[in-house]
PDB file of C-alpha atoms in Angstrom:
ATOM      1  CA  TRP A1109      32.285 -61.134  -8.660  1.00  0.00           C
ATOM      2  CA  HIS A1110      30.656 -60.182 -11.968  1.00  0.00           C
ATOM      3  CA  ASP A1111      33.426 -61.958 -13.862  1.00  0.00           C
ATOM      4  CA  ALA A1112      32.693 -65.224 -12.033  1.00  0.00           C
ATOM      5  CA  GLY A1113      28.921 -64.723 -11.962  1.00  0.00           C
ATOM      6  CA  THR A1114      28.444 -65.652 -15.607  1.00  0.00           C
ATOM      7  CA  TYR A1115      29.219 -69.320 -14.872  1.00  0.00           C
ATOM      8  CA  ASN A1116      26.814 -71.923 -16.254  1.00  0.00           C
ATOM      9  CA  LYS A1117      27.348 -75.414 -14.871  1.00  0.00           C
ATOM     10  CA  ASN A1118      25.244 -76.892 -17.666  1.00  0.00           C
ATOM     11  CA  ILE A1119      27.738 -75.930 -20.379  1.00  0.00           C
ATOM     12  CA  GLU A1120      30.848 -78.096 -20.622  1.00  0.00           C
ATOM     13  CA  GLU A1121      32.828 -76.109 -23.184  1.00  0.00           C
ATOM     14  CA  TRP A1122      35.246 -73.391 -22.112  1.00  0.00           C
ATOM     15  CA  PRO A1123      34.955 -70.419 -22.375  1.00  0.00           C
ATOM     16  CA  GLN A1124      31.286 -70.693 -23.363  1.00  0.00           C
ATOM     17  CA  ARG A1125      30.395 -71.752 -19.818  1.00  0.00           C
ATOM     18  CA  GLY A1126      31.564 -68.380 -18.483  1.00  0.00           C
ATOM     19  CA  GLY A1127      32.913 -67.936 -14.989  1.00  0.00           C
ATOM     20  CA  ALA A1128      36.121 -66.333 -13.755  1.00  0.00           C
ATOM     21  CA  ASN A1129      37.966 -66.103 -17.051  1.00  0.00           C
ATOM     22  CA  GLY A1130      38.843 -62.418 -17.311  1.00  0.00           C
ATOM     23  CA  SER A1131      36.303 -61.689 -20.038  1.00  0.00           C
ATOM     24  CA  LEU A1132      35.001 -58.741 -18.023  1.00  0.00           C
ATOM     25  CA  ARG A1133      37.992 -56.711 -19.218  1.00  0.00           C
ATOM     26  CA  PHE A1134      36.518 -56.397 -22.699  1.00  0.00           C
ATOM     27  CA  GLU A1135      34.221 -53.531 -23.630  1.00  0.00           C
ATOM     28  CA  ALA A1136      31.687 -55.969 -25.068  1.00  0.00           C
ATOM     29  CA  GLU A1137      31.016 -57.320 -21.570  1.00  0.00           C
ATOM     30  CA  LEU A1138      31.572 -54.093 -19.674  1.00  0.00           C
ATOM     31  CA  LYS A1139      28.688 -52.658 -21.713  1.00  0.00           C
ATOM     32  CA  HIS A1140      26.250 -55.177 -20.238  1.00  0.00           C
ATOM     33  CA  GLY A1141      23.700 -53.367 -18.102  1.00  0.00           C
ATOM     34  CA  ALA A1142      24.651 -55.224 -14.922  1.00  0.00           C
ATOM     35  CA  ASN A1143      28.284 -54.113 -15.310  1.00  0.00           C
ATOM     36  CA  ALA A1144      27.657 -50.372 -15.543  1.00  0.00           C
ATOM     37  CA  GLY A1145      30.441 -48.494 -13.763  1.00  0.00           C
ATOM     38  CA  LEU A1146      32.832 -51.440 -13.461  1.00  0.00           C
ATOM     39  CA  VAL A1147      35.124 -49.872 -16.031  1.00  0.00           C
ATOM     40  CA  ASN A1148      36.316 -47.682 -13.143  1.00  0.00           C
ATOM     41  CA  ALA A1149      37.370 -50.759 -11.176  1.00  0.00           C
ATOM     42  CA  LEU A1150      39.216 -52.072 -14.220  1.00  0.00           C
ATOM     43  CA  LYS A1151      41.117 -48.791 -14.491  1.00  0.00           C
ATOM     44  CA  LEU A1152      42.283 -49.185 -10.886  1.00  0.00           C
ATOM     45  CA  LEU A1153      43.502 -52.735 -11.489  1.00  0.00           C
ATOM     46  CA  GLN A1154      45.174 -52.153 -14.846  1.00  0.00           C
ATOM     47  CA  PRO A1155      48.431 -50.697 -13.394  1.00  0.00           C
ATOM     48  CA  ILE A1156      48.807 -53.843 -11.263  1.00  0.00           C
ATOM     49  CA  LYS A1157      48.254 -56.018 -14.304  1.00  0.00           C
ATOM     50  CA  ASP A1158      50.811 -53.971 -16.247  1.00  0.00           C
ATOM     51  CA  LYS A1159      53.377 -54.425 -13.476  1.00  0.00           C
ATOM     52  CA  TYR A1160      52.750 -58.152 -13.020  1.00  0.00           C
ATOM     53  CA  SER A1161      52.036 -59.306 -16.548  1.00  0.00           C
ATOM     54  CA  GLY A1162      52.256 -62.979 -15.561  1.00  0.00           C
ATOM     55  CA  VAL A1163      49.089 -62.691 -13.490  1.00  0.00           C
ATOM     56  CA  THR A1164      45.914 -63.276 -15.481  1.00  0.00           C
ATOM     57  CA  TYR A1165      42.998 -60.875 -15.369  1.00  0.00           C
ATOM     58  CA  ALA A1166      40.873 -63.764 -14.126  1.00  0.00           C
ATOM     59  CA  ASP A1167      43.117 -64.257 -11.089  1.00  0.00           C
ATOM     60  CA  LEU A1168      43.523 -60.523 -10.528  1.00  0.00           C
ATOM     61  CA  PHE A1169      39.779 -59.890 -10.441  1.00  0.00           C
ATOM     62  CA  GLN A1170      39.239 -62.628  -7.858  1.00  0.00           C
ATOM     63  CA  LEU A1171      42.218 -61.473  -5.792  1.00  0.00           C
ATOM     64  CA  ALA A1172      40.839 -57.924  -5.767  1.00  0.00           C
ATOM     65  CA  GLY A1173      37.522 -59.169  -4.413  1.00  0.00           C
ATOM     66  CA  ALA A1174      39.149 -61.320  -1.748  1.00  0.00           C
ATOM     67  CA  THR A1175      41.425 -58.449  -0.715  1.00  0.00           C
ATOM     68  CA  ALA A1176      38.494 -56.037  -0.423  1.00  0.00           C
ATOM     69  CA  VAL A1177      36.614 -58.445   1.848  1.00  0.00           C
ATOM     70  CA  GLU A1178      39.654 -58.911   4.086  1.00  0.00           C
ATOM     71  CA  GLU A1179      40.432 -55.179   4.252  1.00  0.00           C
ATOM     72  CA  ALA A1180      36.820 -54.499   5.256  1.00  0.00           C
ATOM     73  CA  GLY A1181      37.161 -56.788   8.260  1.00  0.00           C
ATOM     74  CA  GLY A1182      35.907 -59.986   6.688  1.00  0.00           C
ATOM     75  CA  PRO A1183      37.640 -63.362   6.563  1.00  0.00           C
ATOM     76  CA  LYS A1184      40.867 -64.042   4.732  1.00  0.00           C
ATOM     77  CA  ILE A1185      39.785 -65.957   1.645  1.00  0.00           C
ATOM     78  CA  PRO A1186      42.263 -68.647   0.551  1.00  0.00           C
ATOM     79  CA  MET A1187      43.286 -67.968  -3.038  1.00  0.00           C
ATOM     80  CA  LYS A1188      44.063 -70.465  -5.747  1.00  0.00           C
ATOM     81  CA  TYR A1189      45.760 -69.251  -8.909  1.00  0.00           C
ATOM     82  CA  GLY A1190      45.996 -70.498 -12.454  1.00  0.00           C
ATOM     83  CA  ARG A1191      42.778 -69.236 -14.032  1.00  0.00           C
ATOM     84  CA  VAL A1192      43.058 -68.817 -17.789  1.00  0.00           C
ATOM     85  CA  ASP A1193      41.999 -65.624 -19.553  1.00  0.00           C
ATOM     86  CA  THR A1194      39.762 -65.502 -22.569  1.00  0.00           C
ATOM     87  CA  SER A1195      41.624 -64.204 -25.607  1.00  0.00           C
ATOM     88  CA  GLY A1196      39.136 -61.812 -27.160  1.00  0.00           C
ATOM     89  CA  PRO A1197      35.723 -60.126 -26.901  1.00  0.00           C
ATOM     90  CA  GLU A1198      34.152 -62.776 -29.113  1.00  0.00           C
ATOM     91  CA  GLN A1199      34.528 -65.125 -26.132  1.00  0.00           C
ATOM     92  CA  CYS A1200      32.459 -62.951 -23.781  1.00  0.00           C
ATOM     93  CA  PRO A1201      29.213 -64.517 -22.519  1.00  0.00           C
ATOM     94  CA  GLU A1202      25.890 -63.216 -23.739  1.00  0.00           C
ATOM     95  CA  GLU A1203      24.171 -60.556 -21.667  1.00  0.00           C
ATOM     96  CA  GLY A1204      21.631 -61.713 -19.106  1.00  0.00           C
ATOM     97  CA  ARG A1205      23.533 -64.198 -16.960  1.00  0.00           C
ATOM     98  CA  LEU A1206      23.838 -61.857 -13.973  1.00  0.00           C
ATOM     99  CA  PRO A1207      20.897 -61.153 -11.652  1.00  0.00           C
ATOM    100  CA  ASP A1208      18.520 -58.224 -12.128  1.00  0.00           C
ATOM    101  CA  ALA A1209      17.697 -56.064  -9.137  1.00  0.00           C
ATOM    102  CA  GLY A1210      13.966 -55.795  -9.774  1.00  0.00           C
ATOM    103  CA  PRO A1211      12.576 -58.740 -11.755  1.00  0.00           C
ATOM    104  CA  PRO A1212       8.824 -59.551 -11.680  1.00  0.00           C
ATOM    105  CA  SER A1213       9.369 -62.566  -9.397  1.00  0.00           C
ATOM    106  CA  PRO A1214      12.530 -61.834  -7.375  1.00  0.00           C
ATOM    107  CA  ALA A1215      12.829 -65.171  -5.560  1.00  0.00           C
ATOM    108  CA  ASP A1216      12.249 -67.200  -8.722  1.00  0.00           C
ATOM    109  CA  HIS A1217      14.726 -65.029 -10.587  1.00  0.00           C
ATOM    110  CA  LEU A1218      17.419 -65.508  -7.951  1.00  0.00           C
ATOM    111  CA  ARG A1219      16.991 -69.260  -8.124  1.00  0.00           C
ATOM    112  CA  GLU A1220      17.063 -69.268 -11.920  1.00  0.00           C
ATOM    113  CA  VAL A1221      20.332 -67.332 -11.978  1.00  0.00           C
ATOM    114  CA  PHE A1222      22.147 -68.985  -9.087  1.00  0.00           C
ATOM    115  CA  TYR A1223      20.964 -72.551  -9.568  1.00  0.00           C
ATOM    116  CA  ARG A1224      22.564 -72.247 -13.007  1.00  0.00           C
ATOM    117  CA  MET A1225      25.850 -71.646 -11.207  1.00  0.00           C
ATOM    118  CA  GLY A1226      25.324 -74.660  -8.957  1.00  0.00           C
ATOM    119  CA  LEU A1227      24.379 -72.767  -5.788  1.00  0.00           C
ATOM    120  CA  ASP A1228      21.552 -73.681  -3.414  1.00  0.00           C
ATOM    121  CA  ASP A1229      19.199 -71.475  -1.375  1.00  0.00           C
ATOM    122  CA  LYS A1230      21.573 -71.227   1.584  1.00  0.00           C
ATOM    123  CA  GLU A1231      24.421 -70.141  -0.669  1.00  0.00           C
ATOM    124  CA  ILE A1232      22.208 -67.629  -2.480  1.00  0.00           C
ATOM    125  CA  VAL A1233      21.398 -65.948   0.838  1.00  0.00           C
ATOM    126  CA  ALA A1234      25.042 -65.975   1.924  1.00  0.00           C
ATOM    127  CA  LEU A1235      26.240 -64.481  -1.359  1.00  0.00           C
ATOM    128  CA  SER A1236      23.549 -61.799  -1.223  1.00  0.00           C
ATOM    129  CA  GLY A1237      25.117 -60.718   2.059  1.00  0.00           C
ATOM    130  CA  ALA A1238      27.980 -59.228   0.064  1.00  0.00           C
ATOM    131  CA  HIS A1239      25.730 -56.191  -0.286  1.00  0.00           C
ATOM    132  CA  THR A1240      26.856 -55.303   3.215  1.00  0.00           C
ATOM    133  CA  LEU A1241      29.661 -53.568   1.297  1.00  0.00           C
ATOM    134  CA  GLY A1242      29.368 -50.838  -1.284  1.00  0.00           C
ATOM    135  CA  ARG A1243      26.742 -48.609  -2.823  1.00  0.00           C
ATOM    136  CA  SER A1244      24.333 -48.453  -5.726  1.00  0.00           C
ATOM    137  CA  ARG A1245      24.380 -45.430  -8.006  1.00  0.00           C
ATOM    138  CA  PRO A1246      21.232 -44.534  -9.957  1.00  0.00           C
ATOM    139  CA  ASP A1247      23.226 -43.221 -12.920  1.00  0.00           C
ATOM    140  CA  ARG A1248      24.718 -46.694 -13.337  1.00  0.00           C
ATOM    141  CA  SER A1249      22.273 -49.319 -12.128  1.00  0.00           C
ATOM    142  CA  GLY A1250      19.101 -47.244 -12.143  1.00  0.00           C
ATOM    143  CA  TRP A1251      18.620 -48.033  -8.453  1.00  0.00           C
ATOM    144  CA  GLY A1252      19.177 -46.024  -5.312  1.00  0.00           C
ATOM    145  CA  LYS A1253      19.355 -42.362  -4.372  1.00  0.00           C
ATOM    146  CA  PRO A1254      21.994 -39.934  -5.687  1.00  0.00           C
ATOM    147  CA  GLU A1255      23.277 -39.583  -2.122  1.00  0.00           C
ATOM    148  CA  THR A1256      22.274 -40.218   1.484  1.00  0.00           C
ATOM    149  CA  LYS A1257      23.439 -39.183   4.933  1.00  0.00           C
ATOM    150  CA  TYR A1258      25.750 -42.204   4.834  1.00  0.00           C
ATOM    151  CA  THR A1259      27.344 -41.514   1.446  1.00  0.00           C
ATOM    152  CA  LYS A1260      27.277 -37.760   0.842  1.00  0.00           C
ATOM    153  CA  ASP A1261      30.768 -37.265   2.276  1.00  0.00           C
ATOM    154  CA  GLY A1262      32.517 -40.316   0.846  1.00  0.00           C
ATOM    155  CA  PRO A1263      35.009 -41.859   1.504  1.00  0.00           C
ATOM    156  CA  GLY A1264      36.221 -41.940  -2.042  1.00  0.00           C
ATOM    157  CA  ALA A1265      33.801 -40.467  -4.550  1.00  0.00           C
ATOM    158  CA  PRO A1266      30.729 -39.387  -2.562  1.00  0.00           C
ATOM    159  CA  GLY A1267      27.189 -40.342  -3.484  1.00  0.00           C
ATOM    160  CA  GLY A1268      25.033 -43.344  -4.161  1.00  0.00           C
ATOM    161  CA  GLN A1269      22.903 -45.310  -1.731  1.00  0.00           C
ATOM    162  CA  SER A1270      24.303 -48.055   0.465  1.00  0.00           C
ATOM    163  CA  TRP A1271      22.596 -51.120   1.875  1.00  0.00           C
ATOM    164  CA  THR A1272      24.156 -50.533   5.300  1.00  0.00           C
ATOM    165  CA  ALA A1273      25.192 -47.551   7.391  1.00  0.00           C
ATOM    166  CA  GLN A1274      28.819 -48.703   7.594  1.00  0.00           C
ATOM    167  CA  TRP A1275      29.159 -49.742   3.979  1.00  0.00           C
ATOM    168  CA  LEU A1276      32.915 -50.324   4.159  1.00  0.00           C
ATOM    169  CA  LYS A1277      32.596 -52.805   7.034  1.00  0.00           C
ATOM    170  CA  PHE A1278      32.123 -56.519   6.353  1.00  0.00           C
ATOM    171  CA  ASP A1279      29.552 -57.799   8.843  1.00  0.00           C
ATOM    172  CA  ASN A1280      25.974 -59.101   8.944  1.00  0.00           C
ATOM    173  CA  SER A1281      24.251 -55.714   9.246  1.00  0.00           C
ATOM    174  CA  TYR A1282      22.855 -56.200   5.726  1.00  0.00           C
ATOM    175  CA  PHE A1283      20.503 -58.879   7.006  1.00  0.00           C
ATOM    176  CA  LYS A1284      19.545 -56.926  10.122  1.00  0.00           C
ATOM    177  CA  ASP A1285      18.814 -53.723   8.215  1.00  0.00           C
ATOM    178  CA  ILE A1286      16.726 -55.427   5.532  1.00  0.00           C
ATOM    179  CA  LYS A1287      14.612 -57.204   8.114  1.00  0.00           C
ATOM    180  CA  GLU A1288      13.949 -54.016  10.075  1.00  0.00           C
ATOM    181  CA  LYS A1289      13.448 -51.683   7.063  1.00  0.00           C
ATOM    182  CA  ARG A1290      13.541 -48.682   9.374  1.00  0.00           C
ATOM    183  CA  ASP A1291      15.919 -46.358   7.551  1.00  0.00           C
ATOM    184  CA  GLU A1292      14.858 -44.815   4.242  1.00  0.00           C
ATOM    185  CA  ASP A1293      18.457 -43.879   3.538  1.00  0.00           C
ATOM    186  CA  LEU A1294      19.376 -47.566   3.256  1.00  0.00           C
ATOM    187  CA  LEU A1295      18.710 -49.404   0.021  1.00  0.00           C
ATOM    188  CA  VAL A1296      16.505 -52.491  -0.199  1.00  0.00           C
ATOM    189  CA  LEU A1297      16.165 -53.938  -3.695  1.00  0.00           C
ATOM    190  CA  PRO A1298      13.322 -56.320  -4.575  1.00  0.00           C
ATOM    191  CA  THR A1299      15.869 -59.145  -4.673  1.00  0.00           C
ATOM    192  CA  ASP A1300      17.057 -58.138  -1.195  1.00  0.00           C
ATOM    193  CA  ALA A1301      13.540 -58.102   0.228  1.00  0.00           C
ATOM    194  CA  ALA A1302      12.919 -61.546  -1.273  1.00  0.00           C
ATOM    195  CA  LEU A1303      15.347 -63.043   1.224  1.00  0.00           C
ATOM    196  CA  PHE A1304      12.815 -62.394   3.987  1.00  0.00           C
ATOM    197  CA  GLU A1305       9.670 -62.910   1.924  1.00  0.00           C
ATOM    198  CA  ASP A1306      10.457 -66.322   0.471  1.00  0.00           C
ATOM    199  CA  PRO A1307      10.007 -69.088   3.096  1.00  0.00           C
ATOM    200  CA  SER A1308      13.111 -71.045   2.116  1.00  0.00           C
ATOM    201  CA  PHE A1309      15.391 -68.018   1.873  1.00  0.00           C
ATOM    202  CA  LYS A1310      14.008 -66.610   5.134  1.00  0.00           C
ATOM    203  CA  VAL A1311      15.184 -69.631   7.121  1.00  0.00           C
ATOM    204  CA  TYR A1312      18.792 -68.793   6.277  1.00  0.00           C
ATOM    205  CA  ALA A1313      18.463 -64.986   6.263  1.00  0.00           C
ATOM    206  CA  GLU A1314      17.258 -65.009   9.873  1.00  0.00           C
ATOM    207  CA  LYS A1315      20.035 -67.257  11.180  1.00  0.00           C
TER     208      LYS A1315
END
């Protein structure tokens, strides 16, 4: 998602407007703070790219995300292909287009970032629900615990702190767990909590 999340609807020129254009493959963008650790995902995808050279990085990144959602029990996401890759690191977007986890005003920050992409409050809440999958690692993002009872044994590389107990299952437990805030082993970022603190976001988060 971080490749697509740089999109700015207010910029007409490509690739300056960002979006799913494969620029995340370059070190210049991988070094952005919000992308810490994603070099490991790129290493996993590179053999596929090498085998199917006709597929662009932009398409491959989006396919990987859609496949992960489906494999975790989520919906099958219809794919469209034909995205064009940027040609070099000089075409990477500037740092700061992706959301921060702990800004001074979380709700305002979420709107600033996602309105720029053309999303509304309902879509912001829905997209935030993707945190039902995965973990946060403090050595990468600066957030979360080194390990919890849910992550200490893996699968995969153990460690980190997840938002949900079953962090490889695509469901709506993210919203339930944030609202209840009963388990200290589950992560709640300021931008997560904002979904139930902001009146407009809360309407959709509680549905």
